[in-house]
mmCIF file of C-alpha atoms in Angstrom:
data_model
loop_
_atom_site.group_PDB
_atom_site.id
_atom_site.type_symbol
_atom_site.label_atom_id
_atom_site.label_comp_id
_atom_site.label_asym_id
_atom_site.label_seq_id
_atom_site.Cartn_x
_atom_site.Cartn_y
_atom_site.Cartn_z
ATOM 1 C CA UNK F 1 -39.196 -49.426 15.724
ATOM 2 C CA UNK F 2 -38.712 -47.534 12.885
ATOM 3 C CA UNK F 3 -36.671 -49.055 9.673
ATOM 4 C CA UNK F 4 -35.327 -45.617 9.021
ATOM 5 C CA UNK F 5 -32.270 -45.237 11.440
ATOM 6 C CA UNK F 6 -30.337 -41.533 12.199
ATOM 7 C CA UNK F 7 -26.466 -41.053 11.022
ATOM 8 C CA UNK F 8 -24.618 -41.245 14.023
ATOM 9 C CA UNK F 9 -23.494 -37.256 14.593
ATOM 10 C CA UNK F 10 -19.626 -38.549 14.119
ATOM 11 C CA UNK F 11 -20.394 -39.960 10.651
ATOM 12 C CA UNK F 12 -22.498 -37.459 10.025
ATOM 13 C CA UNK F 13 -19.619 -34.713 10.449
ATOM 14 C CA UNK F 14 -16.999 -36.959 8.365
ATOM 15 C CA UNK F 15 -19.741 -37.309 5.806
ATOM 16 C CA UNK F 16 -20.683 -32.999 5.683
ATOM 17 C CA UNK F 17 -16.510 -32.341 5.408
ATOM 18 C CA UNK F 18 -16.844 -34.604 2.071
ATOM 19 C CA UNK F 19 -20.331 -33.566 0.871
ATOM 20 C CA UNK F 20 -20.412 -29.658 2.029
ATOM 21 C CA UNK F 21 -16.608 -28.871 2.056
ATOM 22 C CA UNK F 22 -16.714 -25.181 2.535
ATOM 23 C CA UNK F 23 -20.230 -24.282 3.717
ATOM 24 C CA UNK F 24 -18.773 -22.369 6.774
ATOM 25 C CA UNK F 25 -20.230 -19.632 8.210
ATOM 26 C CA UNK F 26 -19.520 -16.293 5.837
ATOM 27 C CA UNK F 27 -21.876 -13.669 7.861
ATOM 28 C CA UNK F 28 -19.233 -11.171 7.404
ATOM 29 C CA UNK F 29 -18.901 -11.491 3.682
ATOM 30 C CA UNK F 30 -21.379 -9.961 0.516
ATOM 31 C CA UNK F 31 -23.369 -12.367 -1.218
ATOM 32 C CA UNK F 32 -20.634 -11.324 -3.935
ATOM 33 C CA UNK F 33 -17.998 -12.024 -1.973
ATOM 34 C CA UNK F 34 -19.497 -15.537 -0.456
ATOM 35 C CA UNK F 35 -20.743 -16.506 -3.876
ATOM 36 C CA UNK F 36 -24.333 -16.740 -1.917
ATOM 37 C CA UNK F 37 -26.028 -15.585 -4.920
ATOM 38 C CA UNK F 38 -28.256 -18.656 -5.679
ATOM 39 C CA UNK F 39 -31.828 -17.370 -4.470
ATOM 40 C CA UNK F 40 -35.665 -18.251 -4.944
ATOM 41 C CA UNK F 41 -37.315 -16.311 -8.013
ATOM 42 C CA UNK F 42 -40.709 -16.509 -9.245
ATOM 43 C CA UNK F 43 -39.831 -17.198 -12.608
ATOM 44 C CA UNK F 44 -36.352 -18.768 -13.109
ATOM 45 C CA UNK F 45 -38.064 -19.214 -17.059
ATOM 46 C CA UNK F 46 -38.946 -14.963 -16.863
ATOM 47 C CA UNK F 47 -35.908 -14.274 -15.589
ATOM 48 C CA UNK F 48 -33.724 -16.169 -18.319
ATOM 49 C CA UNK F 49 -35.518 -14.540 -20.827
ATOM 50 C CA UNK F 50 -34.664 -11.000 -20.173
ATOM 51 C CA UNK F 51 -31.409 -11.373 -19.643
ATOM 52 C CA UNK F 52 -31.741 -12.892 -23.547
ATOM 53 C CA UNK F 53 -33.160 -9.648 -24.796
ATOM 54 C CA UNK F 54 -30.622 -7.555 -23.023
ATOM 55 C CA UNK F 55 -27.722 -9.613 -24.518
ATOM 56 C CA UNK F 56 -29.423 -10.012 -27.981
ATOM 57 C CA UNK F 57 -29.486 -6.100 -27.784
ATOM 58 C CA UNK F 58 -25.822 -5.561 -26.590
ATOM 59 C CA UNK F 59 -24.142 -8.768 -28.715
ATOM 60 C CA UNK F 60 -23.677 -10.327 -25.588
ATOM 61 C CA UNK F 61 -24.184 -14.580 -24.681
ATOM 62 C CA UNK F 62 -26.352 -15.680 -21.710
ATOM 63 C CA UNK F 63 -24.592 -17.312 -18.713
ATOM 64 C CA UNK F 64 -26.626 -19.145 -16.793
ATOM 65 C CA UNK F 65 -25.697 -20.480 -13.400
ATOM 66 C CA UNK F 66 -27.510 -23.397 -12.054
ATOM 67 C CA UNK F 67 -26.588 -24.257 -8.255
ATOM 68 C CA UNK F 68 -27.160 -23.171 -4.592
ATOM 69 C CA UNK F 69 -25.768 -21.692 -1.813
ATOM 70 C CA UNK F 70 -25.589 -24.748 0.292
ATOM 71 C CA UNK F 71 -22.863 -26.057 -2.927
ATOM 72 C CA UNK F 72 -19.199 -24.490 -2.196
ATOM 73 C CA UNK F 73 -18.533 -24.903 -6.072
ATOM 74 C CA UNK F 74 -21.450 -23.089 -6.411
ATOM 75 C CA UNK F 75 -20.203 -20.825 -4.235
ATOM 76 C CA UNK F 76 -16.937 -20.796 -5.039
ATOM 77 C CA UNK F 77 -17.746 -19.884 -9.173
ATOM 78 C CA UNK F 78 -19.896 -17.012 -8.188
ATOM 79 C CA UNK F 79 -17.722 -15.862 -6.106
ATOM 80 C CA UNK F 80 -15.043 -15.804 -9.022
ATOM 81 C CA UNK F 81 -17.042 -14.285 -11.376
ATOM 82 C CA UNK F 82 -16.900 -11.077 -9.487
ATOM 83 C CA UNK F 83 -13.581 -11.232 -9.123
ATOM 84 C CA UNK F 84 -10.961 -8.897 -11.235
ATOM 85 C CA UNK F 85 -9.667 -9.432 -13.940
ATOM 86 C CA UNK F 86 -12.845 -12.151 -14.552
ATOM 87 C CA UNK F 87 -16.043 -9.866 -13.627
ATOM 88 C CA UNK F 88 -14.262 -7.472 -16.483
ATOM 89 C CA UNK F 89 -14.535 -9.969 -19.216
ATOM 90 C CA UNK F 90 -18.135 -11.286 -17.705
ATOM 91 C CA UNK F 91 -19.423 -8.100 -17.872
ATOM 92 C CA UNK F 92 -18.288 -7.574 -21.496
ATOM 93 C CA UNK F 93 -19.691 -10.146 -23.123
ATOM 94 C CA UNK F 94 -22.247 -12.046 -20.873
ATOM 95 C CA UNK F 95 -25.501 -10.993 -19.302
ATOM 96 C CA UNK F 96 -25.883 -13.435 -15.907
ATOM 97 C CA UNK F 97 -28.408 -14.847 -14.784
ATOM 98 C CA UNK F 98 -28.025 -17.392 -11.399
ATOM 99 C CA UNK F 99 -31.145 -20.473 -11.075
ATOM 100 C CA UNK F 100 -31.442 -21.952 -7.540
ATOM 101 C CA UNK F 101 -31.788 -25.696 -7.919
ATOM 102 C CA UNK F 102 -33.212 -25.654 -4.421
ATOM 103 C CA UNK F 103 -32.641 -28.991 -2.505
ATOM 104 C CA UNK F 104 -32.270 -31.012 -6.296
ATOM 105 C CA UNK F 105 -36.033 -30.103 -6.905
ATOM 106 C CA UNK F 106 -36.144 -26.629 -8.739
ATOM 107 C CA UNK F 107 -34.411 -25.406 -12.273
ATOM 108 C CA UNK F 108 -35.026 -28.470 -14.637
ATOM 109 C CA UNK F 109 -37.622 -26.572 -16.775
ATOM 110 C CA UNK F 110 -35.288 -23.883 -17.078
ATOM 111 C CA UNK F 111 -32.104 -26.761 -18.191
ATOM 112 C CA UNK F 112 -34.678 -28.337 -20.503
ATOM 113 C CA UNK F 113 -35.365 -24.733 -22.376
ATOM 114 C CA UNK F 114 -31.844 -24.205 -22.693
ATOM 115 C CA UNK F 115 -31.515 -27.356 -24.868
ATOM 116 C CA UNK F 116 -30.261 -29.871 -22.146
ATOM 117 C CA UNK F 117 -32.800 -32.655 -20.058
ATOM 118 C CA UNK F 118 -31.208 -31.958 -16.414
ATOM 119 C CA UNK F 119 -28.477 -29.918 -14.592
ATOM 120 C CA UNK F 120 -26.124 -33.369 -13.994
ATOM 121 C CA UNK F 121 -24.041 -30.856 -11.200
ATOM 122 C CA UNK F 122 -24.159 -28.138 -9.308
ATOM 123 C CA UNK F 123 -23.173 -25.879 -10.733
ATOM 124 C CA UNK F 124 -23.924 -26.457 -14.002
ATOM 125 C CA UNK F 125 -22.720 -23.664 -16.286
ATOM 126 C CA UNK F 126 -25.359 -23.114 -19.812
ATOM 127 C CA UNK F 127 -24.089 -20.506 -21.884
ATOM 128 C CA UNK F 128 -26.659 -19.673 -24.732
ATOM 129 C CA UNK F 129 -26.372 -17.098 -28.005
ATOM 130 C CA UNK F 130 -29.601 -15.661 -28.171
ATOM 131 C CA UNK F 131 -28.912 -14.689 -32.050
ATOM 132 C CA UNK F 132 -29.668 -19.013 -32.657
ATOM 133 C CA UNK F 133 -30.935 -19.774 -29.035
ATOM 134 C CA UNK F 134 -27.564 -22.712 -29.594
ATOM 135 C CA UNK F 135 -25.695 -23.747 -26.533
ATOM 136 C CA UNK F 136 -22.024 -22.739 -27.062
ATOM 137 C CA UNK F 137 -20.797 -24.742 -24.279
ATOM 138 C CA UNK F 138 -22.286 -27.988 -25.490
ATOM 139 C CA UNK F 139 -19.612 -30.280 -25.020
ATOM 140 C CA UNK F 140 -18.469 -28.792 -21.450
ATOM 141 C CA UNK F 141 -21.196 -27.844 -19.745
ATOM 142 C CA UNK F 142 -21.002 -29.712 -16.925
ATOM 143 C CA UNK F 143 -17.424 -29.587 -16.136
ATOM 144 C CA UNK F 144 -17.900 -26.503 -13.577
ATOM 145 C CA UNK F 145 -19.361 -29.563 -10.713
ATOM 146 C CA UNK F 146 -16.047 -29.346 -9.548
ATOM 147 C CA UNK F 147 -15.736 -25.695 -9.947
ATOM 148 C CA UNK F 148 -13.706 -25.063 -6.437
ATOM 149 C CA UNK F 149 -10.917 -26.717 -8.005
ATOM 150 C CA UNK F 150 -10.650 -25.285 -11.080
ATOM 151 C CA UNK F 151 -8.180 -21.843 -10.577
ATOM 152 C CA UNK F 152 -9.039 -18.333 -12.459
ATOM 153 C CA UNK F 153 -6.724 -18.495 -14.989
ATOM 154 C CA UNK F 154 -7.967 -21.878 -16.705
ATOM 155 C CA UNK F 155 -12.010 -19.808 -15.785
ATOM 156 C CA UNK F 156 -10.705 -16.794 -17.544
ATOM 157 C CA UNK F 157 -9.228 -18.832 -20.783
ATOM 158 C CA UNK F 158 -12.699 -20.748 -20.585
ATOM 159 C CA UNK F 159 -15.057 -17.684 -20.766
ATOM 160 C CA UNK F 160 -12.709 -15.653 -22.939
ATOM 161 C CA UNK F 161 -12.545 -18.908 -25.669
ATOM 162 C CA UNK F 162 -16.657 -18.953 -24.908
ATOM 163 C CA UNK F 163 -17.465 -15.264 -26.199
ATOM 164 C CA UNK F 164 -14.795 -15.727 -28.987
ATOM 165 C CA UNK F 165 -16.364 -14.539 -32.141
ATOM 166 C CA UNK F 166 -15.105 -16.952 -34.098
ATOM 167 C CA UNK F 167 -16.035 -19.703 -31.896
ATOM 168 C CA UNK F 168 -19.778 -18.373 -32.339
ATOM 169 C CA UNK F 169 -19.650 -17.770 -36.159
ATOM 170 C CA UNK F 170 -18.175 -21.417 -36.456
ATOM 171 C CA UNK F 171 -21.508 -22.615 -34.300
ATOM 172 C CA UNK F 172 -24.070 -20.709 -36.481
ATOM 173 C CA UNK F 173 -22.678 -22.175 -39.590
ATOM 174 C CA UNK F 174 -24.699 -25.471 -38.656
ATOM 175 C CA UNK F 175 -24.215 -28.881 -37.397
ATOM 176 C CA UNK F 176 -23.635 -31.633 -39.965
ATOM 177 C CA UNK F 177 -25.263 -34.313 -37.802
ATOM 178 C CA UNK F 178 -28.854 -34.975 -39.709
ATOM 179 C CA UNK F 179 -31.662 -34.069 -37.313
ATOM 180 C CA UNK F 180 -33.134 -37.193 -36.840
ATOM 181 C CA UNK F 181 -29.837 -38.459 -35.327
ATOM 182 C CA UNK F 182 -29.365 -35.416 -32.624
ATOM 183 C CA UNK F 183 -32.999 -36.018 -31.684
ATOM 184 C CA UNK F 184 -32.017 -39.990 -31.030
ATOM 185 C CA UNK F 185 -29.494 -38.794 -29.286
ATOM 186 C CA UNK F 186 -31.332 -36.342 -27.282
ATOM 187 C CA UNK F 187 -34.321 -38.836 -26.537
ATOM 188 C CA UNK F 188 -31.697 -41.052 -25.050
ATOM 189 C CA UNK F 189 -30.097 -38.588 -22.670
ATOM 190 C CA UNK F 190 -34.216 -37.953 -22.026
ATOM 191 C CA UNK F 191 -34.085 -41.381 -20.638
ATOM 192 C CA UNK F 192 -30.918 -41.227 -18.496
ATOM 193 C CA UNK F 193 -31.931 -37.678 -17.348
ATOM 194 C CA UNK F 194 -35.053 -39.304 -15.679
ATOM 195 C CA UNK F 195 -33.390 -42.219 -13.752
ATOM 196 C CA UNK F 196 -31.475 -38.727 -12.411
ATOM 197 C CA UNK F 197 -34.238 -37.057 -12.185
ATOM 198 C CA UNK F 198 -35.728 -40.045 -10.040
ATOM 199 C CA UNK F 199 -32.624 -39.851 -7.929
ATOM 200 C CA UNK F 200 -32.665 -36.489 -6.821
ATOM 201 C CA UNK F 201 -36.173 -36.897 -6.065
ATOM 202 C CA UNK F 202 -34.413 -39.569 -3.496
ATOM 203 C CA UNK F 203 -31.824 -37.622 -2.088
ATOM 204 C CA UNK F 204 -33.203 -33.973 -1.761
ATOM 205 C CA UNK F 205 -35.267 -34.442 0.999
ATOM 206 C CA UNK F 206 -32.458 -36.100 2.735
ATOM 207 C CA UNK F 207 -30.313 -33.183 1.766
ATOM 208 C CA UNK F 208 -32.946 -30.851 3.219
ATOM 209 C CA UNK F 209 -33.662 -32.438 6.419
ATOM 210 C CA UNK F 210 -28.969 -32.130 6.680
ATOM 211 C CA UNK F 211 -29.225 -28.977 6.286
ATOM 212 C CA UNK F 212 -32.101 -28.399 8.104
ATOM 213 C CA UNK F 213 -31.552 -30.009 11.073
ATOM 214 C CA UNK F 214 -33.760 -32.593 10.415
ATOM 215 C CA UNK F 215 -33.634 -36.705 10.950
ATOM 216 C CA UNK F 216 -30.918 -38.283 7.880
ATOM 217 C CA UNK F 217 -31.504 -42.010 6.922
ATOM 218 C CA UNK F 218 -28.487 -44.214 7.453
ATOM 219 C CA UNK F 219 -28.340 -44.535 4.164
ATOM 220 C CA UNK F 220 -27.908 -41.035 3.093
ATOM 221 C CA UNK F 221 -24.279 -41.370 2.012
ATOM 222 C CA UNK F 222 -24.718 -44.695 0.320
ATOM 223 C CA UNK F 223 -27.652 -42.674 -1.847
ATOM 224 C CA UNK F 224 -26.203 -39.582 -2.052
ATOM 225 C CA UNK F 225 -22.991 -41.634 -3.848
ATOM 226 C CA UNK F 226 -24.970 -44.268 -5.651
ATOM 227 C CA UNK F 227 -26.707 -40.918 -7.660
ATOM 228 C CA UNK F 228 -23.815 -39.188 -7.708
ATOM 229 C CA UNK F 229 -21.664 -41.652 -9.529
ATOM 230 C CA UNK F 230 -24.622 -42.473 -11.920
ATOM 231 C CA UNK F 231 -25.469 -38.082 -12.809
ATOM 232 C CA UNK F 232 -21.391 -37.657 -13.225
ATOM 233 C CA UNK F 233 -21.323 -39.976 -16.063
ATOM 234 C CA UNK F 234 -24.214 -39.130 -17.614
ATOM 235 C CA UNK F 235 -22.596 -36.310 -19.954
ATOM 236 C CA UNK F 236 -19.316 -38.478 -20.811
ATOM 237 C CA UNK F 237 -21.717 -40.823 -22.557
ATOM 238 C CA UNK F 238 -23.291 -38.421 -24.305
ATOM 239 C CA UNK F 239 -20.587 -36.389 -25.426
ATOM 240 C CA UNK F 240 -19.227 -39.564 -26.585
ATOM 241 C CA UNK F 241 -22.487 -40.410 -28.986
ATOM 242 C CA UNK F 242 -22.492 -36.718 -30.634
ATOM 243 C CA UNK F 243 -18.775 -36.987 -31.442
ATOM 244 C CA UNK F 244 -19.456 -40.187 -33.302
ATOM 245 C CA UNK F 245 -22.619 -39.204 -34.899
ATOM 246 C CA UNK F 246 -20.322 -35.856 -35.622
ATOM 247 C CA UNK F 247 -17.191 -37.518 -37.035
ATOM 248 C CA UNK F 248 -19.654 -39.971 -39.171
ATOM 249 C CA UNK F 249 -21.736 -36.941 -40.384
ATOM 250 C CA UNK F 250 -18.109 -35.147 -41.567
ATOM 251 C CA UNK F 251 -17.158 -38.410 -43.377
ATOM 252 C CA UNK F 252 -20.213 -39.290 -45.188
ATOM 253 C CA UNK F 253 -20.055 -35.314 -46.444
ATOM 254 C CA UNK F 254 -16.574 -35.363 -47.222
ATOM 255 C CA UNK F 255 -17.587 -38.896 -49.361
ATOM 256 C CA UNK F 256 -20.247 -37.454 -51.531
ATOM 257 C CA UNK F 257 -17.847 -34.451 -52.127
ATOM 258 C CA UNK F 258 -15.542 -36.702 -53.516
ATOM 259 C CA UNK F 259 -18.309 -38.725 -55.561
#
């Protein structure tokens, strides 16, 4: 007998109204509408990088979208951002681009060119200014994983205090950090991002064969939380290290100032 054992079909629905909250049938609705705009491209990488001229050319930022149309906060942000008064303000000052993540398999090469190891939810929201190539939304850029709960007007204040001016002038000026501590930093999160990395090459296929209609291990939820809990606080910690290395870089410059 096999070792790998199916989800009885009653904790199997329990478990979908937790995981996939949402995922209903919308035939009747536009991809718009739905939010089903997460689809296969040839070139995630090509794509990104026209919609960097275009904004470069019209003093715009890059939004880019990672997530997928089996996600209903995936679902439920793209479905906002073509909502009034939101699409106005998205059209103004960001050119969009949306990166299927697949089943957990597609879209890191894409996450890692935008300055960040891994997409640690879906979605994951990466908002670049092509005048530096800088992430403006370092220190948040993973808060959209709960996206369906998170109403328009606190979306609109986020991407209106995103495409502030002065918010973009401040992050040109440069980073006070030295760059041999950001790259510690960075080759840490390298190391976490793998172990999640590693996970979602556990649970995708389980994901897949959910949605698929295929045979789920028993121990899909178990995984599926274990990974979870592990990807969610992956960013806390390292939002944690760059304020430190931050506030110690501001001291030690306002210190030789003073000296």
């Amino acid at each position: 007998m096999s070792p790998v054992r199916s989800i009885p079909m009653a904790a199997l629905a329990v478990f979908g109204t937790w995981l996939f909250s949402g995922c209903a049938s919308q035939s009747s609705m536009s991809p718009h509408e739905s939010g089903k705009v997460f689809l296969p491209s040839q070139d995630a990488m090509a794509d990104v990088a026209a919609a960097q001229e275009i904004a470069e050319t019209g003093n715009k930022l890059v939004l880019v979208i990672f997530g997928a149309n089996w996600c209903h906060d995936s679902r439920a942000l793209a479905a906002r951002l073509y909502q009034q008064p939101l699409a106005a303000i998205i059209d103004d000052h960001y050119e969009t681009v949306y990166v299927d993540v697949g089943y957990l398999d597609q879209g890191r090469n894409v996450a890692r060119e935008l300055g960040t190891p891994i997409y640690y939810a879906t979605p994951t929201v990466l908002i670049t200014d092509p005048a530096t190539g800088r992430l403006v939304n370092a220190a948040d850029r993973h808060q959209w994983g709960s996206a369906a709960s998170i109403g328009m007007d606190e979306t609109i204040e986020y991407f209106e205090r995103m495409a502030d001016v002065e918010n973009r002038l401040a992050l040109r000026s440069g980073e006070p950090v030295p760059a041999d501590i950001r790259r510690e930093i960075f080759d840490y999160e390298e190391r976490l991002a793998q172990k999640v990395a590693r996970g979602y090459q556990r649970v995708g296929p389980m994901l897949r064969a959910y949605k698929e209609g295929g045979e789920v291990p028993a121990s899909f939820e178990d995984d599926w939380t274990e990974v979870a809990d592990f990807r969610n606080s992956v960013p806390g910690i390292i939002e944690s290290l760059r304020e430190e290395a931050h506030e110690a870089a501001v001291t030690s410059l306002e210190l030789s100032l003073i000296h």
